[in-house]
Amino acid sequence: MTAPSSSSPRRNHQYSIDDHDLISKLPDELLQMVLSNLSTEEAVRTSVLSSRWVDVWKWRSYLVLDMNMVLDSTPKERLQQVSVQLARLMTKVINNHRGRLERCTIQHYKSQCKDGTLQSWIDSVTGLKHTKDLTLINYIPAIRHYKRANLLSLHPYTFSHHSLSSLSLCGFSLIGPDAFCKCKNLKTLNLINIVISQASVLSGVLAAFSSLEVIVLNVNFLTPRGVLKIENNNLKFLQLSYLNEIDRMEVYATCLDVLDIRCIKVKRDNFILVAPNIEVNKNSWLDNHSRNDCPHLYCNVSSFLAQVETNIWHKILGSDFIDMRRYVYLSVSVDITDPKEVEILEEVLLMWTNGLLELEIFFKVHSWLNSHYWIELDHFSHISYIIFSFQHKKSHREEGECSTNDRTHAKLFPNADLRVYNVRLYNFDGSNEEEFAFVSRLVMQKPVILNMMIETSLFPPTKKFNAEAAVAKLMELKYYKNLKIECF
């Protein structure tokens, strides 16, 4: 569905009346482009410019309805009254909008949770507007305690419309999974600043989303302890943040490519992960009394991450919550011979601007053999540890592609000032040309690496001898004269 054509008789008549309004003579498509750079409020206000502009904003592909800017400056005793007035205006905007929505963000007050207004908005933007990406944000005044987030009580199947593929909830309290029944349509779920009674309730909510590929959790439990269980064979990205201490956490995800642990309070022996694509070395957890409450990132670079439509992973990884360092530990699994995957590796490294404490790299070799590399980098306040796991399947040169040595590895670390404290390489013996070229780049160019450890203890004698010979070659290439390269 498109906006009315500017060539209609009514439009031509308007032009002859308003000869000085040259902007109004532009095609609807161009006016839409102008409005796309305005907020929803500003776009709606353009309707008073002339009759030519009255309907243009109604065809926007996204709406952002935000009470917060007004409520922040409203006295406490008038919050209820003002929110009701704003809700009426927001309802009018939704009802006047035409066509379908790609995205819709609604920031509201607690009154709309209680009087059914929020339910009505959701039904309209999903059932009538076929919104694909819906974000609901509950306004919580700064004077109120975080754990008093408003209860989200909605009808069953509220989020089950087939067009809705992404749902973000912020600032709510959840007591059960009723509103999430039969949500096989959703691919992305973000639960931010969510209060839940106990871990088992969250397990039930997540169980309703069998088709989820991306889950972001920033949750507080009112009742500590319990077991949080996530079982989803479609899940590819999982981020965990600010979870209270629980007894055990179980993740079963055969397709999981990214595990981003911002902060969880669970003993490492009680963290159960069944995800074949993820290499997790829990002995490296920098924790407090065996609890992993420091950021770790494990990443298997795959075709999922290479898809343009799933670039949400990069946006999520690049974001930081208040008072949170970025990462303590990063693990990346990537095919070093695949230029697309190496490009994604570059994107990951671009997130670090100062340095890394530890980086582990796992190389997966050709012929489906596993080889591993670990790199540890400079420790700064916002980053601590990174792991890269590299996946080699079939040689790209066998498929007619050129080597990635000169073209890609030269730009492996886009930030020349990045410093690396410790690097660990697993299953590296120097016999693979591409792998050796990659490791050579680590020691020859900036960033500065202080220590490099190469695991050889599990190699047979011949392979161990080759690895030690490769180490000798690397020592001759190193950029930083105090760099230590050792086998372990």
XYZ file of C-alpha atoms in Angstrom:
488
model
C 0.000 0.000 0.000
C 1.348 3.430 -0.956
C 0.423 7.001 -0.257
C -1.905 8.856 -2.673
C -0.149 9.962 -5.808
C 0.895 13.589 -6.053
C -0.545 13.651 -9.577
C -4.174 13.417 -8.377
C -6.515 16.342 -9.250
C -6.764 17.373 -5.580
C -3.000 17.636 -5.318
C -2.710 19.696 -8.501
C -5.399 22.039 -7.257
C -3.499 22.528 -4.022
C -0.323 23.466 -5.885
C -2.072 26.224 -7.810
C -3.338 27.697 -4.523
C -0.026 27.570 -2.707
C 2.559 28.540 -5.304
C 5.102 29.543 -2.645
C 5.002 26.124 -0.917
C 7.535 24.414 -3.142
C 8.203 21.600 -0.648
C 4.573 20.501 -0.814
C 4.933 19.938 -4.548
C 7.460 17.160 -4.012
C 6.385 13.520 -4.585
C 5.031 11.596 -1.610
C 8.021 9.250 -1.695
C 10.425 12.157 -1.224
C 8.314 13.665 1.546
C 8.351 10.314 3.293
C 12.125 10.353 3.113
C 12.136 13.794 4.749
C 9.798 12.587 7.517
C 11.926 9.512 8.143
C 14.518 11.788 9.765
C 11.961 13.234 12.187
C 10.586 11.845 15.409
C 6.992 10.598 15.358
C 5.857 13.713 17.229
C 7.602 16.036 14.768
C 6.261 14.059 11.803
C 2.673 14.371 13.063
C 3.127 18.116 13.502
C 3.941 18.507 9.801
C 0.244 17.916 9.078
C -0.437 21.570 9.950
C 1.942 22.880 7.281
C -0.611 22.483 4.494
C -3.301 20.104 3.303
C -0.598 18.460 1.200
C 1.113 17.238 4.380
C -1.948 16.061 6.290
C -1.704 12.385 5.358
C 1.991 11.960 4.605
C 3.081 11.012 8.135
C 0.368 8.332 8.317
C 2.341 6.108 5.954
C 5.486 5.955 8.045
C 6.893 2.452 8.465
C 7.598 2.984 12.161
C 6.141 4.796 15.161
C 7.812 5.850 18.413
C 5.224 6.854 21.006
C 7.070 8.160 24.045
C 5.565 9.548 27.253
C 8.854 9.712 29.079
C 9.965 13.151 27.919
C 6.774 14.700 29.300
C 6.501 12.554 32.430
C 10.090 13.264 33.461
C 9.194 16.920 33.964
C 5.754 16.261 35.479
C 5.196 16.599 39.259
C 4.576 13.298 40.998
C 1.006 14.177 41.948
C 0.080 14.819 38.296
C 1.695 11.765 36.675
C -1.558 9.832 36.560
C -3.587 12.672 35.008
C -0.958 13.641 32.454
C -0.367 10.033 31.404
C -4.078 9.563 30.669
C -4.078 12.675 28.473
C -0.965 11.486 26.630
C -2.489 8.031 26.192
C -5.479 9.531 24.374
C -3.137 11.310 21.955
C -1.112 8.137 21.389
C -4.297 6.181 20.693
C -5.298 8.792 18.133
C -1.926 8.517 16.400
C -2.200 4.720 16.207
C -5.776 4.871 14.888
C -4.905 7.509 12.273
C -1.893 5.637 10.980
C -2.438 3.833 7.697
C -0.835 0.771 6.255
C 1.537 -1.583 8.059
C 4.368 -0.983 10.499
C 7.864 -2.385 10.422
C 8.640 -1.140 13.938
C 6.685 0.317 16.812
C 8.000 1.527 20.170
C 5.578 2.435 22.967
C 6.782 4.028 26.199
C 3.930 4.364 28.682
C 2.959 4.800 32.345
C 1.584 2.207 34.784
C -1.994 3.433 34.246
C -2.039 1.940 30.756
C -1.121 -1.469 32.191
C -4.121 -1.383 34.532
C -6.926 0.163 32.449
C -6.532 -2.011 29.357
C -5.041 0.708 27.171
C -1.763 -1.145 26.686
C -3.638 -4.291 25.653
C -5.631 -2.256 23.116
C -2.466 -0.700 21.691
C -0.790 -4.078 21.276
C -3.861 -5.542 19.560
C -3.970 -2.582 17.159
C -0.316 -2.462 16.162
C -0.033 -6.242 15.786
C -3.462 -7.324 14.552
C -4.254 -4.295 12.362
C -0.861 -2.785 11.556
C 0.991 -6.117 11.352
C 3.981 -4.737 13.223
C 7.098 -6.868 12.858
C 9.195 -5.350 15.657
C 7.427 -4.248 18.866
C 9.069 -2.577 21.875
C 7.145 -1.868 25.096
C 8.801 0.275 27.790
C 7.178 0.883 31.149
C 7.961 4.286 32.639
C 9.389 3.952 36.154
C 10.041 7.280 37.934
C 13.481 7.615 39.462
C 11.911 7.917 42.929
C 10.494 4.390 42.724
C 12.457 1.260 43.524
C 13.449 -0.920 40.609
C 11.857 -4.068 42.056
C 8.445 -2.409 42.067
C 8.156 -2.652 38.301
C 4.554 -2.794 37.144
C 2.890 -6.131 36.560
C 2.425 -6.978 32.888
C -0.985 -8.635 32.817
C -2.215 -9.302 29.290
C -4.641 -11.619 27.520
C -3.452 -15.073 26.442
C -1.901 -15.201 22.974
C -1.297 -11.423 22.991
C 2.007 -11.751 21.152
C 1.082 -14.636 18.858
C 0.252 -12.663 15.691
C 2.046 -14.190 12.714
C 3.567 -10.856 11.594
C 5.302 -10.152 14.914
C 8.865 -11.469 14.803
C 10.674 -9.339 17.416
C 9.483 -8.383 20.916
C 11.245 -6.217 23.511
C 9.874 -5.669 27.017
C 11.461 -3.234 29.475
C 10.569 -2.370 33.082
C 7.838 -4.921 33.770
C 7.135 -7.600 36.338
C 6.133 -10.994 34.928
C 4.232 -13.654 36.873
C 3.487 -16.223 34.188
C 3.659 -17.208 30.514
C -0.037 -16.734 29.576
C 0.506 -13.732 27.287
C 3.251 -15.638 25.473
C 1.263 -18.751 24.549
C 1.682 -20.059 21.001
C 4.338 -17.499 20.097
C 5.964 -19.592 17.383
C 6.126 -16.450 15.250
C 8.782 -14.708 17.374
C 12.451 -14.865 16.395
C 13.862 -12.262 18.812
C 13.015 -11.669 22.487
C 14.551 -8.947 24.671
C 13.627 -8.895 28.365
C 15.326 -5.821 29.855
C 14.995 -4.721 33.500
C 12.392 -7.405 34.054
C 11.359 -8.590 37.528
C 10.256 -12.232 37.803
C 9.184 -14.099 40.913
C 11.592 -17.001 40.427
C 13.780 -18.749 37.873
C 11.234 -21.473 37.108
C 8.724 -18.834 35.935
C 11.250 -17.482 33.448
C 11.905 -21.044 32.278
C 8.184 -21.382 31.574
C 8.043 -18.093 29.688
C 10.991 -19.027 27.482
C 9.538 -22.477 26.817
C 6.619 -20.771 25.030
C 8.991 -19.381 22.389
C 10.092 -22.478 20.506
C 11.164 -20.558 17.397
C 13.390 -17.946 19.081
C 16.796 -17.355 17.526
C 17.868 -14.403 19.701
C 17.289 -14.101 23.470
C 18.515 -11.173 25.574
C 17.883 -11.430 29.323
C 18.446 -8.685 31.889
C 16.370 -10.031 34.765
C 16.033 -9.875 38.549
C 14.421 -12.669 40.559
C 12.371 -11.790 43.646
C 12.989 -15.266 45.031
C 16.633 -16.324 44.809
C 17.771 -19.843 44.078
C 15.961 -22.222 41.762
C 16.866 -23.553 38.313
C 16.773 -21.571 35.077
C 16.404 -23.850 32.072
C 16.620 -22.764 28.433
C 15.971 -25.479 25.878
C 15.687 -24.340 22.273
C 17.230 -25.949 19.223
C 16.597 -22.857 17.086
C 18.454 -20.519 19.441
C 21.546 -18.886 17.936
C 22.229 -15.904 20.208
C 21.890 -15.802 24.007
C 22.831 -12.888 26.249
C 22.594 -13.144 30.048
C 22.774 -10.108 32.319
C 22.250 -9.199 35.971
C 20.768 -12.474 37.075
C 20.462 -12.953 40.819
C 22.160 -15.920 42.397
C 20.443 -19.171 41.412
C 21.152 -22.812 42.163
C 21.686 -23.987 38.606
C 21.435 -22.866 35.008
C 20.915 -25.229 32.088
C 21.180 -24.276 28.413
C 20.418 -26.809 25.701
C 20.837 -25.222 22.264
C 22.253 -27.280 19.427
C 22.455 -24.269 17.062
C 23.816 -21.706 19.531
C 26.526 -19.560 17.932
C 26.913 -16.727 20.452
C 26.826 -16.943 24.249
C 27.288 -13.489 25.779
C 27.510 -13.676 29.579
C 27.407 -10.166 30.995
C 26.835 -11.223 34.587
C 25.377 -14.363 36.135
C 25.500 -15.519 39.744
C 25.757 -19.274 39.456
C 28.603 -21.557 40.427
C 30.489 -22.696 37.376
C 29.953 -26.375 38.193
C 26.214 -25.672 38.157
C 26.265 -23.985 34.763
C 25.269 -26.689 32.276
C 25.752 -25.930 28.597
C 24.947 -28.327 25.769
C 25.848 -26.394 22.622
C 28.138 -28.147 20.115
C 29.177 -24.903 18.385
C 30.400 -23.212 21.560
C 33.795 -23.830 23.147
C 33.559 -23.068 26.869
C 36.554 -23.374 29.150
C 35.035 -22.704 32.563
C 38.427 -23.007 34.228
C 39.223 -19.619 32.721
C 36.253 -17.918 34.359
C 37.434 -14.924 36.329
C 34.897 -15.343 39.064
C 34.031 -14.716 42.689
C 33.952 -17.872 44.793
C 33.420 -19.995 41.671
C 30.536 -17.803 40.461
C 30.765 -16.268 37.017
C 29.803 -12.658 37.623
C 32.266 -11.215 35.119
C 31.565 -10.708 31.406
C 32.458 -13.526 29.020
C 31.740 -13.873 25.314
C 31.792 -17.097 23.320
C 31.228 -16.746 19.587
C 31.100 -19.224 16.737
C 31.266 -17.196 13.542
C 28.780 -18.797 11.180
C 26.457 -18.137 8.270
C 23.870 -16.917 10.788
C 26.106 -14.027 11.836
C 26.953 -13.286 8.216
C 23.326 -12.658 7.294
C 22.476 -8.984 6.949
C 19.098 -9.390 8.632
C 20.676 -10.798 11.784
C 23.045 -7.893 12.404
C 21.150 -7.418 15.651
C 23.917 -9.508 17.243
C 26.452 -6.769 16.515
C 24.171 -4.083 17.935
C 23.591 -6.101 21.104
C 27.250 -6.965 21.613
C 28.238 -3.348 21.111
C 25.864 -2.083 23.787
C 26.836 -1.656 27.419
C 24.696 -1.430 30.504
C 25.438 1.069 33.269
C 28.477 0.193 35.398
C 29.232 -2.909 33.306
C 32.565 -3.672 31.737
C 32.288 -5.017 28.231
C 33.861 -8.483 28.398
C 36.143 -10.581 30.543
C 36.426 -13.488 28.162
C 35.796 -13.821 24.430
C 35.652 -17.071 22.470
C 35.206 -16.921 18.714
C 34.852 -19.870 16.378
C 35.579 -18.925 12.763
C 36.743 -20.374 9.474
C 39.995 -18.509 8.961
C 39.888 -19.257 5.214
C 36.453 -17.717 4.772
C 36.702 -13.943 4.058
C 33.144 -13.336 5.258
C 33.828 -14.902 8.613
C 37.101 -13.029 8.994
C 35.218 -9.800 8.292
C 32.895 -10.636 11.167
C 35.939 -11.254 13.340
C 37.102 -7.744 12.459
C 33.722 -6.357 13.522
C 34.040 -8.096 16.868
C 37.547 -6.704 17.405
C 36.334 -3.207 16.554
C 34.329 -3.265 19.784
C 37.557 -3.007 21.753
C 39.141 0.447 21.739
C 41.782 0.147 24.451
C 42.844 -3.415 25.005
C 42.121 -6.960 26.135
C 43.336 -9.036 29.025
C 42.930 -12.520 27.581
C 42.047 -13.869 24.178
C 41.732 -17.570 23.390
C 41.459 -18.713 19.780
C 40.199 -22.129 18.674
C 41.032 -23.129 15.096
C 38.911 -25.839 13.549
C 40.928 -27.434 10.798
C 40.052 -28.873 7.415
C 38.776 -32.406 7.068
C 36.585 -31.697 10.081
C 39.525 -31.875 12.485
C 39.458 -29.497 15.427
C 42.243 -27.052 16.044
C 42.119 -24.241 18.527
C 43.651 -20.870 19.121
C 43.373 -18.779 22.283
C 44.422 -15.157 22.444
C 44.540 -13.082 25.610
C 44.590 -9.326 25.480
C 45.290 -6.198 27.469
C 43.071 -5.791 30.574
C 41.116 -2.554 30.748
C 38.133 -1.538 32.817
C 35.574 -2.548 30.210
C 37.127 -5.675 28.671
C 38.810 -8.706 30.100
C 38.782 -11.913 28.131
C 38.175 -13.083 24.552
C 38.101 -16.518 22.906
C 38.145 -17.145 19.160
C 37.269 -20.594 17.851
C 38.044 -20.909 14.157
C 36.195 -23.327 11.908
C 37.840 -24.914 8.904
C 35.636 -27.043 6.703
C 36.665 -27.124 3.067
C 39.552 -25.115 1.760
C 38.302 -22.037 -0.045
C 41.278 -22.227 -2.343
C 40.028 -25.669 -3.395
C 36.834 -23.874 -4.393
C 38.747 -21.379 -6.515
C 39.052 -18.542 -4.023
C 42.288 -16.713 -3.396
C 44.135 -16.888 -0.118
C 42.991 -14.592 2.673
C 46.543 -14.027 3.909
C 47.297 -10.754 2.156
C 43.754 -9.524 1.671
C 42.168 -10.074 5.073
C 44.731 -10.780 7.747
C 46.444 -7.463 7.135
C 43.370 -5.769 8.589
C 42.697 -8.272 11.343
C 43.099 -5.675 14.100
C 41.541 -2.466 12.737
C 42.575 -0.562 15.865
C 46.343 -0.237 15.734
C 46.472 0.948 19.353
C 44.811 -2.181 20.701
C 47.033 -3.973 23.233
C 46.979 -7.649 24.051
C 48.359 -9.117 27.263
C 47.996 -12.851 26.776
C 47.315 -15.071 23.784
C 46.624 -18.804 23.904
C 46.647 -20.933 20.752
C 45.261 -24.458 20.690
C 46.098 -27.184 18.119
C 48.524 -24.953 16.286
C 51.560 -26.728 14.844
C 52.485 -24.275 12.072
C 51.907 -26.764 9.250
C 48.857 -24.955 7.855
C 49.909 -22.002 5.729
C 46.836 -19.876 6.448
C 46.979 -20.523 10.170
C 50.654 -19.660 10.359
C 50.035 -16.462 8.374
C 47.293 -15.516 10.807
C 49.446 -16.115 13.887
C 52.342 -14.290 12.232
C 50.127 -11.238 11.959
C 49.464 -11.436 15.669
C 53.151 -11.157 16.515
C 54.292 -8.871 13.662
C 51.803 -6.029 13.687
C 50.234 -3.913 16.319
C 48.494 -4.528 18.690
C 51.263 -5.251 21.123
C 51.079 -8.758 22.554
C 52.897 -9.386 25.801
C 52.513 -13.151 26.097
C 51.632 -15.953 23.696
C 51.067 -19.527 24.826
C 50.728 -22.404 22.342
C 49.360 -25.717 23.536
C 51.505 -28.640 22.351
C 51.226 -31.049 25.277
C 48.562 -33.156 23.545
C 50.466 -33.460 20.253
C 52.292 -36.633 19.169
C 56.111 -36.230 19.040
C 56.338 -35.295 15.350
C 53.587 -32.715 15.513
C 55.011 -31.316 18.731
C 58.411 -30.932 17.045
C 56.784 -29.027 14.146
C 54.967 -26.759 16.571
C 58.162 -25.925 18.431
C 59.838 -25.139 15.095
C 56.965 -22.808 14.243
C 57.413 -21.068 17.596
C 61.052 -20.447 16.744
C 60.002 -18.800 13.464
C 57.462 -16.650 15.260
C 60.115 -15.463 17.694
C 62.052 -14.040 14.745
C 58.974 -12.180 13.467
C 57.695 -10.620 16.683
C 57.053 -6.868 16.686
C 57.380 -6.368 20.450
C 60.820 -7.419 21.617
C 59.615 -8.396 25.098
C 56.900 -10.696 23.755
C 57.152 -14.146 25.284
C 56.138 -17.093 23.115
C 56.035 -20.424 24.945
C 54.583 -23.898 24.568
C 52.537 -25.557 27.250
